[in-house]
CSV table of N, CA, C and O in Angstrom, one decimal:
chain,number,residue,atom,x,y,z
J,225,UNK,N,0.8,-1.2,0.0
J,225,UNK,CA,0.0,0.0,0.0
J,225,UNK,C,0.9,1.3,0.0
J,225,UNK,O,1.9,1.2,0.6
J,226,UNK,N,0.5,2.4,-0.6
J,226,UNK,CA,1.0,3.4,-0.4
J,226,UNK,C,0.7,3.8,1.1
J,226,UNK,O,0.0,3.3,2.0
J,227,UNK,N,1.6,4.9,1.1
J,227,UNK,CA,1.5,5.2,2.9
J,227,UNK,C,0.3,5.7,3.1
J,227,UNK,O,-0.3,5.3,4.1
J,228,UNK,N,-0.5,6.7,2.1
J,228,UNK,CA,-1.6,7.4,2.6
J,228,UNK,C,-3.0,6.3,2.3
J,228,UNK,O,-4.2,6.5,2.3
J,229,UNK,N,-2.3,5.0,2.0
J,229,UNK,CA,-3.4,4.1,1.9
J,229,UNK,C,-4.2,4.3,0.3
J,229,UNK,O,-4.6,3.3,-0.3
J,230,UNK,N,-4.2,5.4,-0.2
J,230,UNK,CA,-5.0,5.6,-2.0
J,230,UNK,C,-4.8,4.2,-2.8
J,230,UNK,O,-5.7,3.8,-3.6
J,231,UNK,N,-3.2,3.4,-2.5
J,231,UNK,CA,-3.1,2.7,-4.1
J,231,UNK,C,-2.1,1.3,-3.1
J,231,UNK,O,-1.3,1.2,-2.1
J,232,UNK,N,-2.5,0.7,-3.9
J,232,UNK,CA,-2.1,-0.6,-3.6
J,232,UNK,C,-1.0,-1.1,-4.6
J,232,UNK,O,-1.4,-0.6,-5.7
J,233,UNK,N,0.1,-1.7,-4.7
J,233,UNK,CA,0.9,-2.1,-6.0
J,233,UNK,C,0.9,-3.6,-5.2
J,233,UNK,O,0.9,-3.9,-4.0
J,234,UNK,N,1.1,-4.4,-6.8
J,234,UNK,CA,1.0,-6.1,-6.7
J,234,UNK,C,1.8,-6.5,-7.9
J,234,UNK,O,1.8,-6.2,-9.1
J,235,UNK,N,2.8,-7.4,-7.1
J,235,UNK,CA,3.8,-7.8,-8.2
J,235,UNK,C,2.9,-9.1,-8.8
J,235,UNK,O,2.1,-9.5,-7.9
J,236,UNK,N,2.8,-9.8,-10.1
J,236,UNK,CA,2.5,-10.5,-10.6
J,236,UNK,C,3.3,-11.8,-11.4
J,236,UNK,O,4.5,-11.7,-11.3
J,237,UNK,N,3.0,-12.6,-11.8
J,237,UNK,CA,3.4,-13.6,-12.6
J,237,UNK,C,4.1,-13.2,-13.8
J,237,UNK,O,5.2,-13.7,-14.0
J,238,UNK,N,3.5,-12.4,-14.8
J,238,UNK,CA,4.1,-12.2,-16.0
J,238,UNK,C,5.2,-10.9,-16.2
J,238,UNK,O,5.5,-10.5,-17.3
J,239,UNK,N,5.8,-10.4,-14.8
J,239,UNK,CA,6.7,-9.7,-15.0
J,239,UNK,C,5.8,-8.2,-14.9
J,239,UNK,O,6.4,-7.4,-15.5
J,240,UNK,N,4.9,-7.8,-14.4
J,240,UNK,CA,4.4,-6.6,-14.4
J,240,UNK,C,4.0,-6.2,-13.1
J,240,UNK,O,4.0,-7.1,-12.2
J,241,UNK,N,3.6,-4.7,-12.7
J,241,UNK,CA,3.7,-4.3,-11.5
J,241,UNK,C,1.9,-3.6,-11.9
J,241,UNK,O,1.8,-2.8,-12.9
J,242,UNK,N,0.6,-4.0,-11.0
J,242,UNK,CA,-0.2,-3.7,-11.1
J,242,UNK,C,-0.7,-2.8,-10.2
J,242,UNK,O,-0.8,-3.3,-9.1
J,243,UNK,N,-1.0,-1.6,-10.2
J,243,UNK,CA,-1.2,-0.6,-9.6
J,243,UNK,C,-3.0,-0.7,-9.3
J,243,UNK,O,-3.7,-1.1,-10.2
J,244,UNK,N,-3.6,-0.3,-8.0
J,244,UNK,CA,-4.7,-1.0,-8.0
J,244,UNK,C,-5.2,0.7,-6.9
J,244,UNK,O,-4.7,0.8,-5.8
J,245,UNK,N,-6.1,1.6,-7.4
J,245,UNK,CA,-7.1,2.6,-6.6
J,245,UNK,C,-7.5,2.1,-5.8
J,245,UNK,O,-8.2,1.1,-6.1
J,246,UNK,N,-7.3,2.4,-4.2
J,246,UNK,CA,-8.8,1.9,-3.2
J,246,UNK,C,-9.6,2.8,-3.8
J,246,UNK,O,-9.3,3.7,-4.6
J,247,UNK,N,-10.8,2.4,-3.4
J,247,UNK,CA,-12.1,2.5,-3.3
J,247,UNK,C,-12.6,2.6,-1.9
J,247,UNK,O,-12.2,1.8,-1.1
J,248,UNK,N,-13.8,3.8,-1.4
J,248,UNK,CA,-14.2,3.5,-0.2
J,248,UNK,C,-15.4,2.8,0.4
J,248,UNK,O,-16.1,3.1,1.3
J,249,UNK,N,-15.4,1.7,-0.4
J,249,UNK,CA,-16.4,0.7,-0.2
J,249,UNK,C,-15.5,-1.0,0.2
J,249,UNK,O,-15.9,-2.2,0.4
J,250,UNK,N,-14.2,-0.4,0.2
J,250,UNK,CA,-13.5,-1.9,0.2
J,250,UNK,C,-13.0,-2.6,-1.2
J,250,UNK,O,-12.3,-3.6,-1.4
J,251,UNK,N,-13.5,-2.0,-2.0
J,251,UNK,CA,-13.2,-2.8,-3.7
J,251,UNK,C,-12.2,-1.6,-4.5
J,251,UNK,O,-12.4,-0.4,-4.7
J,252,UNK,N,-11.4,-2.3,-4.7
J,252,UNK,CA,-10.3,-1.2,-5.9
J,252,UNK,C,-10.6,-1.6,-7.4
J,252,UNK,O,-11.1,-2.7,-7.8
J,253,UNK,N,-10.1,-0.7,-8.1
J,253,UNK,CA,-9.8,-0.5,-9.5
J,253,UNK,C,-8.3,-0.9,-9.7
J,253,UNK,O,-7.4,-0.7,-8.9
J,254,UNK,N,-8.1,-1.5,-10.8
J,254,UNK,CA,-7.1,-1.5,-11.6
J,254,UNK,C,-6.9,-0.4,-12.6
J,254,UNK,O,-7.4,-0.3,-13.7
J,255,UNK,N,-5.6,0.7,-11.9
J,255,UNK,CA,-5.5,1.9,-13.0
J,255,UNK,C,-4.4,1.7,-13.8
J,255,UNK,O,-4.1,2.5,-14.7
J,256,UNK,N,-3.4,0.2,-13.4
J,256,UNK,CA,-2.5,0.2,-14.9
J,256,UNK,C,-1.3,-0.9,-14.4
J,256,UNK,O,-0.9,-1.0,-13.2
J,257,UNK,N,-1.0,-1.7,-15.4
J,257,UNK,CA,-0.4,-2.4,-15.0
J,257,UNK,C,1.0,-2.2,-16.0
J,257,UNK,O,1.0,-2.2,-17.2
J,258,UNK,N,2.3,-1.9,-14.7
J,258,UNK,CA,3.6,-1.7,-15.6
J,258,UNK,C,4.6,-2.3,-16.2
J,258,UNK,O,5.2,-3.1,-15.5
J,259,UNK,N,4.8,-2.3,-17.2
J,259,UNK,CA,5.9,-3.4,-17.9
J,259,UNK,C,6.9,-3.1,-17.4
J,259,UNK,O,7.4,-2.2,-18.0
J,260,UNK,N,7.5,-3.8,-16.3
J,260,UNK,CA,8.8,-3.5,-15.4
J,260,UNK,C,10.4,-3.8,-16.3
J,260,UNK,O,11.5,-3.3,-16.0
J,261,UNK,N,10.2,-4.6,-17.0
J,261,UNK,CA,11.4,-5.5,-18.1
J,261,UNK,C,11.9,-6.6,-17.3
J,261,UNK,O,12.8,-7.2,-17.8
J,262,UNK,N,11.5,-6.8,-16.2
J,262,UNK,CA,12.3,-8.1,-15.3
J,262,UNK,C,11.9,-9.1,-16.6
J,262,UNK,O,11.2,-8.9,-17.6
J,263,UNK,N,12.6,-10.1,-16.2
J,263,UNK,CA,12.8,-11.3,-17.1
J,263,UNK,C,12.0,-12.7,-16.3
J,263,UNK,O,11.8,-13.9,-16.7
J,264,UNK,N,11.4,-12.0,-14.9
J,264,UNK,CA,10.6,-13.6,-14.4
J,264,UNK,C,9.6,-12.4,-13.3
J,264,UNK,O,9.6,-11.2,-13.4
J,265,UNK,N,9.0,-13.2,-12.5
J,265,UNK,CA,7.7,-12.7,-12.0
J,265,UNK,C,8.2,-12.1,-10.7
J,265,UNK,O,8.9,-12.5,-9.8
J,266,UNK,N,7.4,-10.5,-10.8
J,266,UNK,CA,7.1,-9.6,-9.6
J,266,UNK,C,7.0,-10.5,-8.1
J,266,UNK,O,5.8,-10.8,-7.9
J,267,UNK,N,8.0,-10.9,-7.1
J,267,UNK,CA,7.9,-11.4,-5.7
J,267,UNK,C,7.2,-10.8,-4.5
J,267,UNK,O,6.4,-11.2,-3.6
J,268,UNK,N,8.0,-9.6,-4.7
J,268,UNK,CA,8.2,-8.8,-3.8
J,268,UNK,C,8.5,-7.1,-3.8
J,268,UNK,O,9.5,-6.7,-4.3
J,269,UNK,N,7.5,-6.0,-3.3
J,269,UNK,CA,6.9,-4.9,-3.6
J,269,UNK,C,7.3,-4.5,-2.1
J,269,UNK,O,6.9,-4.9,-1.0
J,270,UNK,N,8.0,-3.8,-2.4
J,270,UNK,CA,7.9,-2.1,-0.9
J,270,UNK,C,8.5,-1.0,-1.0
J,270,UNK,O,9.6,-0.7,-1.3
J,271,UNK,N,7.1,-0.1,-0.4
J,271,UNK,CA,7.5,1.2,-0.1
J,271,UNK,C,8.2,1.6,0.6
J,271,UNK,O,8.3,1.1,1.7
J,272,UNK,N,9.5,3.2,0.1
J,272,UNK,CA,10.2,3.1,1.0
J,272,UNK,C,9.6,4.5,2.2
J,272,UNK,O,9.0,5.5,1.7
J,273,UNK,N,9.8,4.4,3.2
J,273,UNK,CA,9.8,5.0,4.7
J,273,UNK,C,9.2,6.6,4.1
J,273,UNK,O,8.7,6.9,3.0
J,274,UNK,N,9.3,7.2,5.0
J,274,UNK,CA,9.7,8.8,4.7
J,274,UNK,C,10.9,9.0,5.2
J,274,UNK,O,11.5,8.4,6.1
J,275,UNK,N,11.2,10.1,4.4
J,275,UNK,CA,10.9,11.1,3.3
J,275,UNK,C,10.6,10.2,1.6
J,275,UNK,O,10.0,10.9,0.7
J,276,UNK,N,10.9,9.3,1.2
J,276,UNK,CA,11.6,8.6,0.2
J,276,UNK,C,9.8,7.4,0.3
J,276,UNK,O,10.0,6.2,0.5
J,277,UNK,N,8.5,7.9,0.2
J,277,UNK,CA,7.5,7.1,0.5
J,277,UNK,C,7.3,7.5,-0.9
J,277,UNK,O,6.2,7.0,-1.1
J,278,UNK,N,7.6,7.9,-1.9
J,278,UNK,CA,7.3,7.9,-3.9
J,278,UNK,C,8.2,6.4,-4.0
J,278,UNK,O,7.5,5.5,-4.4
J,279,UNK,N,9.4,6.0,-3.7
J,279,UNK,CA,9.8,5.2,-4.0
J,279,UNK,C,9.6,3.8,-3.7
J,279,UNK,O,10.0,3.4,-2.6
J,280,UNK,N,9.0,2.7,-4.7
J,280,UNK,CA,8.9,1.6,-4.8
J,280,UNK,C,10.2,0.4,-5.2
J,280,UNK,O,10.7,0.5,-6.3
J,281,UNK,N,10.6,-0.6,-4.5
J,281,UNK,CA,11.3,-1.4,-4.3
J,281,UNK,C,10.8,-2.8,-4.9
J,281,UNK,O,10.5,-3.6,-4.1
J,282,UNK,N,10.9,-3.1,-6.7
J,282,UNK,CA,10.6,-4.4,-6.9
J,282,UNK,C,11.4,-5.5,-7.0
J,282,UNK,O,12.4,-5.6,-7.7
J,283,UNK,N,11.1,-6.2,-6.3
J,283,UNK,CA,12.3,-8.2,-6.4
J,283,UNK,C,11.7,-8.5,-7.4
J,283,UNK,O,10.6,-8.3,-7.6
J,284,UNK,N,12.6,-9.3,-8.4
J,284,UNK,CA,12.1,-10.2,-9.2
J,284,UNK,C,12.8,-11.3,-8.8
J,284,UNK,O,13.7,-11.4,-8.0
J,285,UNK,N,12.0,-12.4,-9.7
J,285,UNK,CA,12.8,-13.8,-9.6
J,285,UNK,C,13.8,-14.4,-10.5
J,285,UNK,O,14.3,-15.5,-10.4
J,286,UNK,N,14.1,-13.3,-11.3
J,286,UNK,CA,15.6,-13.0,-12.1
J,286,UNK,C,16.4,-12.4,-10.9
J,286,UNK,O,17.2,-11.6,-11.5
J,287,UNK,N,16.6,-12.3,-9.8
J,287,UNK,CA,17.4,-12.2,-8.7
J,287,UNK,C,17.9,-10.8,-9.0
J,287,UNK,O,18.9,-10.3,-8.5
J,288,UNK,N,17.0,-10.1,-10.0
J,288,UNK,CA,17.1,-8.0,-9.7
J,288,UNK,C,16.2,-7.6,-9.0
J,288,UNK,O,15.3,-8.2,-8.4
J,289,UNK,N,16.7,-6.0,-9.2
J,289,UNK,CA,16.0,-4.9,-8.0
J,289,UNK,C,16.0,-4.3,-8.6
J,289,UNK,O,17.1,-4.0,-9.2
J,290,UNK,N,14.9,-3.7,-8.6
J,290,UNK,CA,14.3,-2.0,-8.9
J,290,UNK,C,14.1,-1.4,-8.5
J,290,UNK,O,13.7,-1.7,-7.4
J,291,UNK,N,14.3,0.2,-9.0
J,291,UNK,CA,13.2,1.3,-8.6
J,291,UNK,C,12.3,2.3,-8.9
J,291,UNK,O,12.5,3.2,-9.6
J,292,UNK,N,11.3,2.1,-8.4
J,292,UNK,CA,10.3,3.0,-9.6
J,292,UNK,C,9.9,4.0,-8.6
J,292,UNK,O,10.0,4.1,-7.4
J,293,UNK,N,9.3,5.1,-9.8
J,293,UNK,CA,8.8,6.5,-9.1
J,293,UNK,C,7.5,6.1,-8.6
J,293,UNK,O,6.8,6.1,-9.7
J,294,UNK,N,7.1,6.0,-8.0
J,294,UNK,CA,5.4,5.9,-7.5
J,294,UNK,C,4.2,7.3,-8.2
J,294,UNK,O,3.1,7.2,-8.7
J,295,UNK,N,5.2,8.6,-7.9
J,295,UNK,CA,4.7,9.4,-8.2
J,295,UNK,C,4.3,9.4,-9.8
J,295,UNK,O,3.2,9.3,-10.2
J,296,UNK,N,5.6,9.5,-10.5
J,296,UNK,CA,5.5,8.9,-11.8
J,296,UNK,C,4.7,7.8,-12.5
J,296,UNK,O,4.5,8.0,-13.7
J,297,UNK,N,4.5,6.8,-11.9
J,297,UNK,CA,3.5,5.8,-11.9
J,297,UNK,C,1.8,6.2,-12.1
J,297,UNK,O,0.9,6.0,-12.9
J,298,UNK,N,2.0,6.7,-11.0
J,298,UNK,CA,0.1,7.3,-11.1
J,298,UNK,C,0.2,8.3,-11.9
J,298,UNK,O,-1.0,8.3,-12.2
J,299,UNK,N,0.6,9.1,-12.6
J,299,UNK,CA,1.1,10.6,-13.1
J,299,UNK,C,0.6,9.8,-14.7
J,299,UNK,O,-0.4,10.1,-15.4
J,300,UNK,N,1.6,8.6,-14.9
J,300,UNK,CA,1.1,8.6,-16.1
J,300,UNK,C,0.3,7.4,-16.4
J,300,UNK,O,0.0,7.1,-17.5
J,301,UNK,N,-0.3,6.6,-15.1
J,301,UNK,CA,-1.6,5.7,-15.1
J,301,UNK,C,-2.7,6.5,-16.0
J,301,UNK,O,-3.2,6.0,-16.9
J,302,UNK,N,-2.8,7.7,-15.8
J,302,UNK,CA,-4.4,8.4,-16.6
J,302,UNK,C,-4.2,8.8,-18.1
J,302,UNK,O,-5.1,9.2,-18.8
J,303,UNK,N,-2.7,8.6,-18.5
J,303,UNK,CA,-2.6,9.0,-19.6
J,303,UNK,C,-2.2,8.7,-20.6
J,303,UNK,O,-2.3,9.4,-21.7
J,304,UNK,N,-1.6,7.3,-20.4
J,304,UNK,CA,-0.5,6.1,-20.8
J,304,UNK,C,-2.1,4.5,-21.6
J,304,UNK,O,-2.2,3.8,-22.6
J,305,UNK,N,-2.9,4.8,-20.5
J,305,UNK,CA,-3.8,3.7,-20.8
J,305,UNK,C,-3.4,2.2,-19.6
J,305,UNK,O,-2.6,2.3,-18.7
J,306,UNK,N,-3.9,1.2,-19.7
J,306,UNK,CA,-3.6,0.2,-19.0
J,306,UNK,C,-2.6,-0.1,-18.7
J,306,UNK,O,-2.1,0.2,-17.6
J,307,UNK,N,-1.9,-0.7,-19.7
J,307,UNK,CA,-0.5,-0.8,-19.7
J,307,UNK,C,0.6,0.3,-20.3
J,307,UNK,O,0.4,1.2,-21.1
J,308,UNK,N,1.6,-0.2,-19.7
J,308,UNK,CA,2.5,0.5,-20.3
J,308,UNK,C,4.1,1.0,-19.9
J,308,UNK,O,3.9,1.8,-18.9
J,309,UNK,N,5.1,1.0,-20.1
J,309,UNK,CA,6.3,0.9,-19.6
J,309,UNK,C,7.0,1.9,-19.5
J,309,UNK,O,7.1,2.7,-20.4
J,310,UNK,N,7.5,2.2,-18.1
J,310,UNK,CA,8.1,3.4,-17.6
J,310,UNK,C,9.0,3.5,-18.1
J,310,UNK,O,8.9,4.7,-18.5
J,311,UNK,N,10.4,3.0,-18.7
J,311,UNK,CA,11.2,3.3,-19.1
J,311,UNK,C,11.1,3.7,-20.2
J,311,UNK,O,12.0,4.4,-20.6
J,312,UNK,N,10.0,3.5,-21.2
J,312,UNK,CA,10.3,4.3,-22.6
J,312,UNK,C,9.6,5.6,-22.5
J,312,UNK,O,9.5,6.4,-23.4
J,313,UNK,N,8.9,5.8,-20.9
J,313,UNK,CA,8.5,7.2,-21.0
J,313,UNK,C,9.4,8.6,-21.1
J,313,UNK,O,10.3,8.7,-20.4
J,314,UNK,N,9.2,9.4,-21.7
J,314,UNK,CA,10.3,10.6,-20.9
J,314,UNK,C,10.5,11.2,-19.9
J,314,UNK,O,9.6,11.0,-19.1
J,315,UNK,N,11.7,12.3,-19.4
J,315,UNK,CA,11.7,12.5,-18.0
J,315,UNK,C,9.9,13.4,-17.7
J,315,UNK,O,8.9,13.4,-18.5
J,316,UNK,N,10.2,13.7,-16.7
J,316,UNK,CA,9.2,14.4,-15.9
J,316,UNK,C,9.1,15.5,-16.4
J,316,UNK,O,8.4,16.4,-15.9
């Protein structure tokens, strides 16, 4: 979960990082799922602390680590479409 609770991220099977809206009924949306480039399936997802609570921490089972902008993530969930891959986006 994000710290403020809004969004949930879920590593998956096929290598992608699913970004998921609460809802205040208990049920989320799916606002986009990211093509991370790992080579085997999302394990393990965490946020880091504050000050540094934008930055997400993915394991894969290609025995790498990432880091993604959180901020950037939702920024371009509304505008990118479902999917879609952070790194071919441009800077900020």
């Amino acid at each position: 979960w994000s710290l403020d609770g809004r969004f949930l991220f879920s590593g998956s099977d096929d290598s992608t990082i699913c970004v998921w809206q609460a809802e205040g009924t208990g049920e989320g949306s799916l606002i986009c799922r990211l093509q991370t480039g790992f080579d085997e399936r999302v394990f393990d997802l965490k946020i880091l602390p504050s000050p540094n609570e934008h930055l997400l921490i993915a394991c894969s089972m290609d025995s790498t680590i990432k880091i993604f902008d959180t901020n950037r993530i939702i920024k371009q969930a509304g505008t990118s479409g479902l999917y879609f891959n952070l790194s071919r986006l441009g800077p900020d």
